[in-house]
PDB file of C-alpha atoms in Angstrom:
ATOM      1  CA  UNK A   1      21.076  15.056  18.869  1.00 40.00           C
ATOM      2  CA  UNK A   2      23.655  11.589  18.399  1.00 41.00           C
ATOM      3  CA  UNK A   3      23.560   8.563  20.084  1.00 43.00           C
ATOM      4  CA  UNK A   4      21.734   8.032  22.708  1.00 42.00           C
ATOM      5  CA  UNK A   5      20.854  11.636  23.581  1.00 42.00           C
ATOM      6  CA  UNK A   6      17.407  11.258  20.247  1.00 43.00           C
ATOM      7  CA  UNK A   7      15.668   8.467  23.054  1.00 47.00           C
ATOM      8  CA  UNK A   8      16.410  10.802  25.806  1.00 46.00           C
ATOM      9  CA  UNK A   9      14.843  13.853  23.584  1.00 61.00           C
ATOM     10  CA  UNK A  10      11.581  12.145  22.290  1.00 66.00           C
ATOM     11  CA  UNK A  11       8.585  14.468  22.941  1.00 69.00           C
ATOM     12  CA  UNK A  12       5.294  12.635  25.010  1.00 79.00           C
ATOM     13  CA  UNK A  13       2.045  11.962  23.037  1.00 84.00           C
ATOM     14  CA  UNK A  14      -0.489  13.211  24.923  1.00 88.00           C
ATOM     15  CA  UNK A  15      -3.417  12.822  23.053  1.00 88.00           C
ATOM     16  CA  UNK A  16      -2.599  15.967  21.072  1.00 93.00           C
ATOM     17  CA  UNK A  17      -2.010  15.867  17.071  1.00 95.00           C
ATOM     18  CA  UNK A  18       0.632  18.877  18.283  1.00 94.00           C
ATOM     19  CA  UNK A  19       2.796  15.755  20.113  1.00 94.00           C
ATOM     20  CA  UNK A  20       2.104  12.748  17.302  1.00 96.00           C
ATOM     21  CA  UNK A  21       2.785  15.590  14.680  1.00 96.00           C
ATOM     22  CA  UNK A  22       6.217  15.682  17.090  1.00 94.00           C
ATOM     23  CA  UNK A  23       7.045  12.495  16.751  1.00 93.00           C
ATOM     24  CA  UNK A  24       6.188  11.670  13.717  1.00 95.00           C
ATOM     25  CA  UNK A  25       8.607  14.233  13.083  1.00 94.00           C
ATOM     26  CA  UNK A  26      11.483  13.029  14.547  1.00 92.00           C
ATOM     27  CA  UNK A  27      11.765   9.641  12.398  1.00 92.00           C
ATOM     28  CA  UNK A  28      10.130  12.021   8.948  1.00 94.00           C
ATOM     29  CA  UNK A  29      11.894  14.490   9.200  1.00 94.00           C
ATOM     30  CA  UNK A  30      10.408  18.510   8.518  1.00 96.00           C
ATOM     31  CA  UNK A  31      11.860  20.156   5.548  1.00 95.00           C
ATOM     32  CA  UNK A  32      11.850  23.601   5.626  1.00 95.00           C
ATOM     33  CA  UNK A  33      12.039  26.125   2.243  1.00 95.00           C
ATOM     34  CA  UNK A  34      13.915  29.524   2.204  1.00 94.00           C
ATOM     35  CA  UNK A  35      11.767  31.481   3.335  1.00 93.00           C
ATOM     36  CA  UNK A  36      11.778  29.286   6.901  1.00 95.00           C
ATOM     37  CA  UNK A  37       8.076  28.003   6.108  1.00 96.00           C
ATOM     38  CA  UNK A  38       8.329  24.309   7.574  1.00 96.00           C
ATOM     39  CA  UNK A  39       6.915  20.896   5.170  1.00 97.00           C
ATOM     40  CA  UNK A  40       5.752  17.606   6.895  1.00 97.00           C
ATOM     41  CA  UNK A  41       5.616  14.506   4.629  1.00 97.00           C
ATOM     42  CA  UNK A  42       3.368  13.586   6.502  1.00 97.00           C
ATOM     43  CA  UNK A  43       0.600  15.377   8.494  1.00 97.00           C
ATOM     44  CA  UNK A  44      -0.706  14.456  12.121  1.00 97.00           C
ATOM     45  CA  UNK A  45      -4.435  13.467  12.461  1.00 97.00           C
ATOM     46  CA  UNK A  46      -6.798  11.311  15.355  1.00 96.00           C
ATOM     47  CA  UNK A  47     -10.045  10.701  13.277  1.00 96.00           C
ATOM     48  CA  UNK A  48     -13.111  11.445  14.758  1.00 95.00           C
ATOM     49  CA  UNK A  49     -14.766   8.917  13.608  1.00 93.00           C
ATOM     50  CA  UNK A  50     -13.881   4.814  11.665  1.00 93.00           C
ATOM     51  CA  UNK A  51     -11.356   2.274  12.707  1.00 93.00           C
ATOM     52  CA  UNK A  52      -8.658   4.340  13.215  1.00 94.00           C
ATOM     53  CA  UNK A  53     -11.403   6.243  15.928  1.00 95.00           C
ATOM     54  CA  UNK A  54      -9.403   8.435  18.184  1.00 95.00           C
ATOM     55  CA  UNK A  55      -6.062   6.378  16.735  1.00 96.00           C
ATOM     56  CA  UNK A  56      -2.646   7.934  16.328  1.00 96.00           C
ATOM     57  CA  UNK A  57      -3.169   8.373  12.848  1.00 97.00           C
ATOM     58  CA  UNK A  58      -0.729  10.812  10.029  1.00 98.00           C
ATOM     59  CA  UNK A  59      -1.969  11.537   6.282  1.00 97.00           C
ATOM     60  CA  UNK A  60      -0.059  11.521   3.801  1.00 97.00           C
ATOM     61  CA  UNK A  61       1.135  14.971   2.197  1.00 97.00           C
ATOM     62  CA  UNK A  62       3.301  14.100  -0.430  1.00 96.00           C
ATOM     63  CA  UNK A  63       1.629  15.685  -4.300  1.00 94.00           C
ATOM     64  CA  UNK A  64       2.274  12.379  -7.176  1.00 93.00           C
ATOM     65  CA  UNK A  65       1.897   9.786  -4.392  1.00 94.00           C
ATOM     66  CA  UNK A  66      -1.041   6.723  -4.886  1.00 92.00           C
ATOM     67  CA  UNK A  67      -1.951   7.631  -1.268  1.00 94.00           C
ATOM     68  CA  UNK A  68      -2.025  11.376  -1.159  1.00 95.00           C
ATOM     69  CA  UNK A  69      -4.198  12.072   0.890  1.00 95.00           C
ATOM     70  CA  UNK A  70      -4.495   8.299   2.663  1.00 96.00           C
ATOM     71  CA  UNK A  71      -5.304   8.058   6.887  1.00 96.00           C
ATOM     72  CA  UNK A  72      -2.628   5.844   7.452  1.00 96.00           C
ATOM     73  CA  UNK A  73      -1.835   4.388  11.337  1.00 96.00           C
ATOM     74  CA  UNK A  74       0.892   5.542  12.953  1.00 94.00           C
ATOM     75  CA  UNK A  75       3.144   2.448  13.426  1.00 92.00           C
ATOM     76  CA  UNK A  76       2.582   1.464   9.621  1.00 93.00           C
ATOM     77  CA  UNK A  77       4.254   4.778   8.292  1.00 94.00           C
ATOM     78  CA  UNK A  78       7.209   3.015   7.872  1.00 90.00           C
ATOM     79  CA  UNK A  79       6.010   0.429   5.324  1.00 90.00           C
ATOM     80  CA  UNK A  80       4.123   3.833   3.328  1.00 94.00           C
ATOM     81  CA  UNK A  81       7.702   6.097   3.125  1.00 93.00           C
ATOM     82  CA  UNK A  82      11.186   4.947   3.843  1.00 91.00           C
ATOM     83  CA  UNK A  83      11.980   6.430   7.791  1.00 89.00           C
ATOM     84  CA  UNK A  84      14.459   9.483   8.103  1.00 84.00           C
ATOM     85  CA  UNK A  85      14.888   9.602  10.974  1.00 81.00           C
ATOM     86  CA  UNK A  86      17.413   8.187  13.946  1.00 71.00           C
ATOM     87  CA  UNK A  87      15.998   4.992  15.183  1.00 68.00           C
ATOM     88  CA  UNK A  88      13.723   3.195  12.953  1.00 68.00           C
ATOM     89  CA  UNK A  89      14.758   1.210   9.996  1.00 73.00           C
ATOM     90  CA  UNK A  90      12.712  -0.178   6.889  1.00 72.00           C
ATOM     91  CA  UNK A  91      13.281  -1.999   3.552  1.00 77.00           C
ATOM     92  CA  UNK A  92       9.582  -2.685   2.948  1.00 76.00           C
ATOM     93  CA  UNK A  93       8.570   0.935   1.881  1.00 87.00           C
ATOM     94  CA  UNK A  94       6.943   2.476  -1.216  1.00 90.00           C
ATOM     95  CA  UNK A  95       8.818   3.973  -4.252  1.00 92.00           C
ATOM     96  CA  UNK A  96       6.656   6.086  -6.206  1.00 93.00           C
ATOM     97  CA  UNK A  97       6.307   7.988  -2.280  1.00 95.00           C
ATOM     98  CA  UNK A  98       9.686   8.273  -2.046  1.00 94.00           C
ATOM     99  CA  UNK A  99      10.452   8.875  -5.444  1.00 94.00           C
ATOM    100  CA  UNK A 100       7.218  12.146  -4.999  1.00 95.00           C
ATOM    101  CA  UNK A 101       9.020  13.123  -1.992  1.00 96.00           C
ATOM    102  CA  UNK A 102      12.427  13.060  -3.227  1.00 95.00           C
ATOM    103  CA  UNK A 103      11.011  15.690  -6.575  1.00 94.00           C
ATOM    104  CA  UNK A 104       8.703  18.126  -3.750  1.00 95.00           C
ATOM    105  CA  UNK A 105      11.726  18.640  -1.755  1.00 96.00           C
ATOM    106  CA  UNK A 106      14.191  19.413  -4.282  1.00 95.00           C
ATOM    107  CA  UNK A 107      11.098  22.004  -5.567  1.00 94.00           C
ATOM    108  CA  UNK A 108      10.450  22.743  -2.574  1.00 95.00           C
ATOM    109  CA  UNK A 109      13.855  23.329  -0.021  1.00 94.00           C
ATOM    110  CA  UNK A 110      15.543  25.287  -2.931  1.00 92.00           C
ATOM    111  CA  UNK A 111      13.537  28.119  -3.538  1.00 92.00           C
ATOM    112  CA  UNK A 112      10.668  30.524  -1.497  1.00 93.00           C
ATOM    113  CA  UNK A 113       7.786  28.852  -2.963  1.00 93.00           C
ATOM    114  CA  UNK A 114       5.098  28.443  -0.931  1.00 95.00           C
ATOM    115  CA  UNK A 115       4.508  24.540   0.115  1.00 95.00           C
ATOM    116  CA  UNK A 116       0.670  24.699  -1.788  1.00 95.00           C
ATOM    117  CA  UNK A 117       2.340  26.827  -4.907  1.00 94.00           C
ATOM    118  CA  UNK A 118       4.783  23.869  -5.235  1.00 95.00           C
ATOM    119  CA  UNK A 119       2.522  21.304  -4.791  1.00 93.00           C
ATOM    120  CA  UNK A 120       0.173  23.281  -8.308  1.00 93.00           C
ATOM    121  CA  UNK A 121       3.003  22.947 -10.180  1.00 92.00           C
ATOM    122  CA  UNK A 122       4.119  19.695  -9.550  1.00 91.00           C
ATOM    123  CA  UNK A 123       0.291  18.083  -9.549  1.00 90.00           C
ATOM    124  CA  UNK A 124       0.037  20.091 -13.149  1.00 89.00           C
ATOM    125  CA  UNK A 125       3.043  17.613 -15.365  1.00 87.00           C
ATOM    126  CA  UNK A 126       0.814  14.208 -13.220  1.00 83.00           C
ATOM    127  CA  UNK A 127      -0.895  12.977 -15.547  1.00 80.00           C
ATOM    128  CA  UNK A 128      -4.479  12.856 -15.639  1.00 76.00           C
ATOM    129  CA  UNK A 129      -6.475  10.591 -12.288  1.00 67.00           C
ATOM    130  CA  UNK A 130      -8.395   7.729 -14.616  1.00 69.00           C
ATOM    131  CA  UNK A 131     -11.558   7.899 -15.091  1.00 72.00           C
ATOM    132  CA  UNK A 132     -13.469   7.612 -11.531  1.00 67.00           C
ATOM    133  CA  UNK A 133     -10.195   8.166  -9.436  1.00 58.00           C
ATOM    134  CA  UNK A 134     -12.387  11.100  -8.924  1.00 56.00           C
ATOM    135  CA  UNK A 135     -14.401   9.272  -7.005  1.00 56.00           C
ATOM    136  CA  UNK A 136     -11.715   7.213  -4.997  1.00 54.00           C
ATOM    137  CA  UNK A 137     -10.253  10.318  -4.120  1.00 53.00           C
ATOM    138  CA  UNK A 138     -13.488  12.326  -2.307  1.00 51.00           C
ATOM    139  CA  UNK A 139     -12.734   8.862  -0.431  1.00 55.00           C
ATOM    140  CA  UNK A 140      -8.893   9.124  -0.311  1.00 51.00           C
ATOM    141  CA  UNK A 141      -9.335  10.633   3.679  1.00 51.00           C
ATOM    142  CA  UNK A 142     -10.912   7.588   5.184  1.00 54.00           C
ATOM    143  CA  UNK A 143      -7.991   4.898   6.574  1.00 53.00           C
ATOM    144  CA  UNK A 144      -6.596   2.810   4.824  1.00 50.00           C
ATOM    145  CA  UNK A 145      -8.417  -0.732   5.599  1.00 46.00           C
ATOM    146  CA  UNK A 146     -11.716   0.847   3.883  1.00 41.00           C
ATOM    147  CA  UNK A 147     -10.170   1.047   0.321  1.00 42.00           C
ATOM    148  CA  UNK A 148     -10.676  -2.367  -0.839  1.00 39.00           C
ATOM    149  CA  UNK A 149     -13.880  -0.905  -3.276  1.00 39.00           C
ATOM    150  CA  UNK A 150     -12.641   1.500  -3.358  1.00 39.00           C
ATOM    151  CA  UNK A 151      -8.931   0.067  -5.233  1.00 39.00           C
ATOM    152  CA  UNK A 152     -10.867  -2.454  -6.784  1.00 41.00           C
ATOM    153  CA  UNK A 153     -12.685   0.412  -9.295  1.00 43.00           C
ATOM    154  CA  UNK A 154      -9.692   2.937  -9.582  1.00 43.00           C
ATOM    155  CA  UNK A 155      -7.059   0.477 -10.792  1.00 56.00           C
ATOM    156  CA  UNK A 156      -5.313   1.499  -8.026  1.00 68.00           C
ATOM    157  CA  UNK A 157      -4.195  -2.184  -7.130  1.00 74.00           C
ATOM    158  CA  UNK A 158      -0.539  -1.407  -5.098  1.00 69.00           C
ATOM    159  CA  UNK A 159       0.601  -5.893  -6.261  1.00 72.00           C
ATOM    160  CA  UNK A 160      -0.895  -5.214 -10.045  1.00 73.00           C
ATOM    161  CA  UNK A 161       2.110  -1.527  -9.437  1.00 71.00           C
ATOM    162  CA  UNK A 162       4.565  -4.217  -8.555  1.00 71.00           C
ATOM    163  CA  UNK A 163       4.327  -4.447  -4.768  1.00 69.00           C
ATOM    164  CA  UNK A 164       4.486  -6.672  -2.418  1.00 69.00           C
ATOM    165  CA  UNK A 165       1.149  -6.754  -1.266  1.00 69.00           C
ATOM    166  CA  UNK A 166      -2.484  -8.952  -2.414  1.00 71.00           C
ATOM    167  CA  UNK A 167      -4.546  -7.974  -5.128  1.00 67.00           C
ATOM    168  CA  UNK A 168      -7.345  -5.709  -4.367  1.00 69.00           C
ATOM    169  CA  UNK A 169      -7.995  -6.254  -8.162  1.00 71.00           C
ATOM    170  CA  UNK A 170      -9.708  -9.677  -7.952  1.00 64.00           C
ATOM    171  CA  UNK A 171      -6.894 -11.100  -9.958  1.00 60.00           C
ATOM    172  CA  UNK A 172      -6.828 -14.231  -8.895  1.00 54.00           C
ATOM    173  CA  UNK A 173      -2.784 -16.440  -8.937  1.00 53.00           C
ATOM    174  CA  UNK A 174      -2.435 -20.531  -9.272  1.00 52.00           C
ATOM    175  CA  UNK A 175      -1.338 -21.059  -5.971  1.00 50.00           C
ATOM    176  CA  UNK A 176       1.477 -23.720  -6.128  1.00 53.00           C
ATOM    177  CA  UNK A 177      -0.308 -27.188  -5.510  1.00 51.00           C
ATOM    178  CA  UNK A 178      -3.153 -25.790  -7.177  1.00 47.00           C
ATOM    179  CA  UNK A 179      -5.109 -26.563  -9.882  1.00 46.00           C
ATOM    180  CA  UNK A 180      -2.626 -26.163 -12.713  1.00 43.00           C
ATOM    181  CA  UNK A 181      -0.186 -28.053 -10.444  1.00 42.00           C
ATOM    182  CA  UNK A 182      -3.062 -31.341 -10.289  1.00 42.00           C
ATOM    183  CA  UNK A 183      -2.710 -30.381 -14.849  1.00 45.00           C
ATOM    184  CA  UNK A 184       0.967 -30.536 -15.237  1.00 47.00           C
ATOM    185  CA  UNK A 185       1.199 -33.836 -12.929  1.00 48.00           C
ATOM    186  CA  UNK A 186      -2.497 -35.401 -14.104  1.00 43.00           C
ATOM    187  CA  UNK A 187      -1.371 -38.653 -16.537  1.00 42.00           C
ATOM    188  CA  UNK A 188      -2.056 -38.592 -20.585  1.00 41.00           C
ATOM    189  CA  UNK A 189      -5.296 -40.640 -19.756  1.00 41.00           C
ATOM    190  CA  UNK A 190      -6.801 -37.518 -18.430  1.00 39.00           C
ATOM    191  CA  UNK A 191      -5.302 -35.280 -21.501  1.00 39.00           C
ATOM    192  CA  UNK A 192      -8.630 -34.384 -22.789  1.00 39.00           C
ATOM    193  CA  UNK A 193     -10.239 -35.859 -25.963  1.00 39.00           C
ATOM    194  CA  UNK A 194     -13.015 -38.084 -27.496  1.00 40.00           C
ATOM    195  CA  UNK A 195     -10.805 -40.923 -25.002  1.00 35.00           C
ATOM    196  CA  UNK A 196     -11.354 -39.469 -21.227  1.00 37.00           C
ATOM    197  CA  UNK A 197     -14.690 -40.894 -20.826  1.00 43.00           C
ATOM    198  CA  UNK A 198     -13.705 -44.446 -22.104  1.00 45.00           C
ATOM    199  CA  UNK A 199     -10.831 -44.340 -20.685  1.00 55.00           C
ATOM    200  CA  UNK A 200     -11.749 -43.210 -16.934  1.00 55.00           C
ATOM    201  CA  UNK A 201     -14.527 -45.790 -17.155  1.00 58.00           C
ATOM    202  CA  UNK A 202     -11.636 -48.063 -17.894  1.00 59.00           C
ATOM    203  CA  UNK A 203     -10.049 -47.243 -14.729  1.00 60.00           C
ATOM    204  CA  UNK A 204     -12.493 -46.948 -12.205  1.00 62.00           C
ATOM    205  CA  UNK A 205     -13.641 -50.715 -13.189  1.00 67.00           C
ATOM    206  CA  UNK A 206      -9.768 -51.956 -12.630  1.00 63.00           C
ATOM    207  CA  UNK A 207      -9.342 -50.498  -9.412  1.00 65.00           C
ATOM    208  CA  UNK A 208     -12.288 -52.218  -8.344  1.00 70.00           C
ATOM    209  CA  UNK A 209     -11.340 -55.325  -9.807  1.00 71.00           C
ATOM    210  CA  UNK A 210      -8.169 -54.436  -7.614  1.00 69.00           C
ATOM    211  CA  UNK A 211     -10.370 -53.984  -4.765  1.00 66.00           C
ATOM    212  CA  UNK A 212     -12.135 -57.523  -5.122  1.00 63.00           C
TER     213      UNK A 212
END
């Protein structure tokens, strides 16, 4: 419904995955194929262990997304995927997820193939995963916070993929005002070569004379 009706109809979350799914579906509405089968972009889950134990979470259900199969806290869903329902807006979301979502929905909603069939068809068109990705995939159902090491090994660094995120691959960025800008500002006598030691000693003597 339009207007304020959406807020009135917002389902109460009672701690069950069913009511959690209803809430998630308000922001990320499900898609239906020609046979009436319903597919969810995020599948509600309440983990029984790990960082998000007992908390409302969901698994990314979009094949082709680099985070497919990973667990997100409910409050972080709108920074992974573009909110499609009413009331929530976000300009910070994964473009790769968005493209994979659009490709899946176009194929699924147009015909009678089931979601697993469409997922299998899309998976066959994807490039093979990089070496070591299977190991990362086996851990993928742990909460996203515990992925630092697997991201580093599997080459799945968000910053390297162009996201506005911190590097998880071990790459260090030069900080403004750090050593690189110091190198730009330092006087020519520190430029290196055989003169450096002599001039540094002269500078030391000069400072001593100034203070005496």
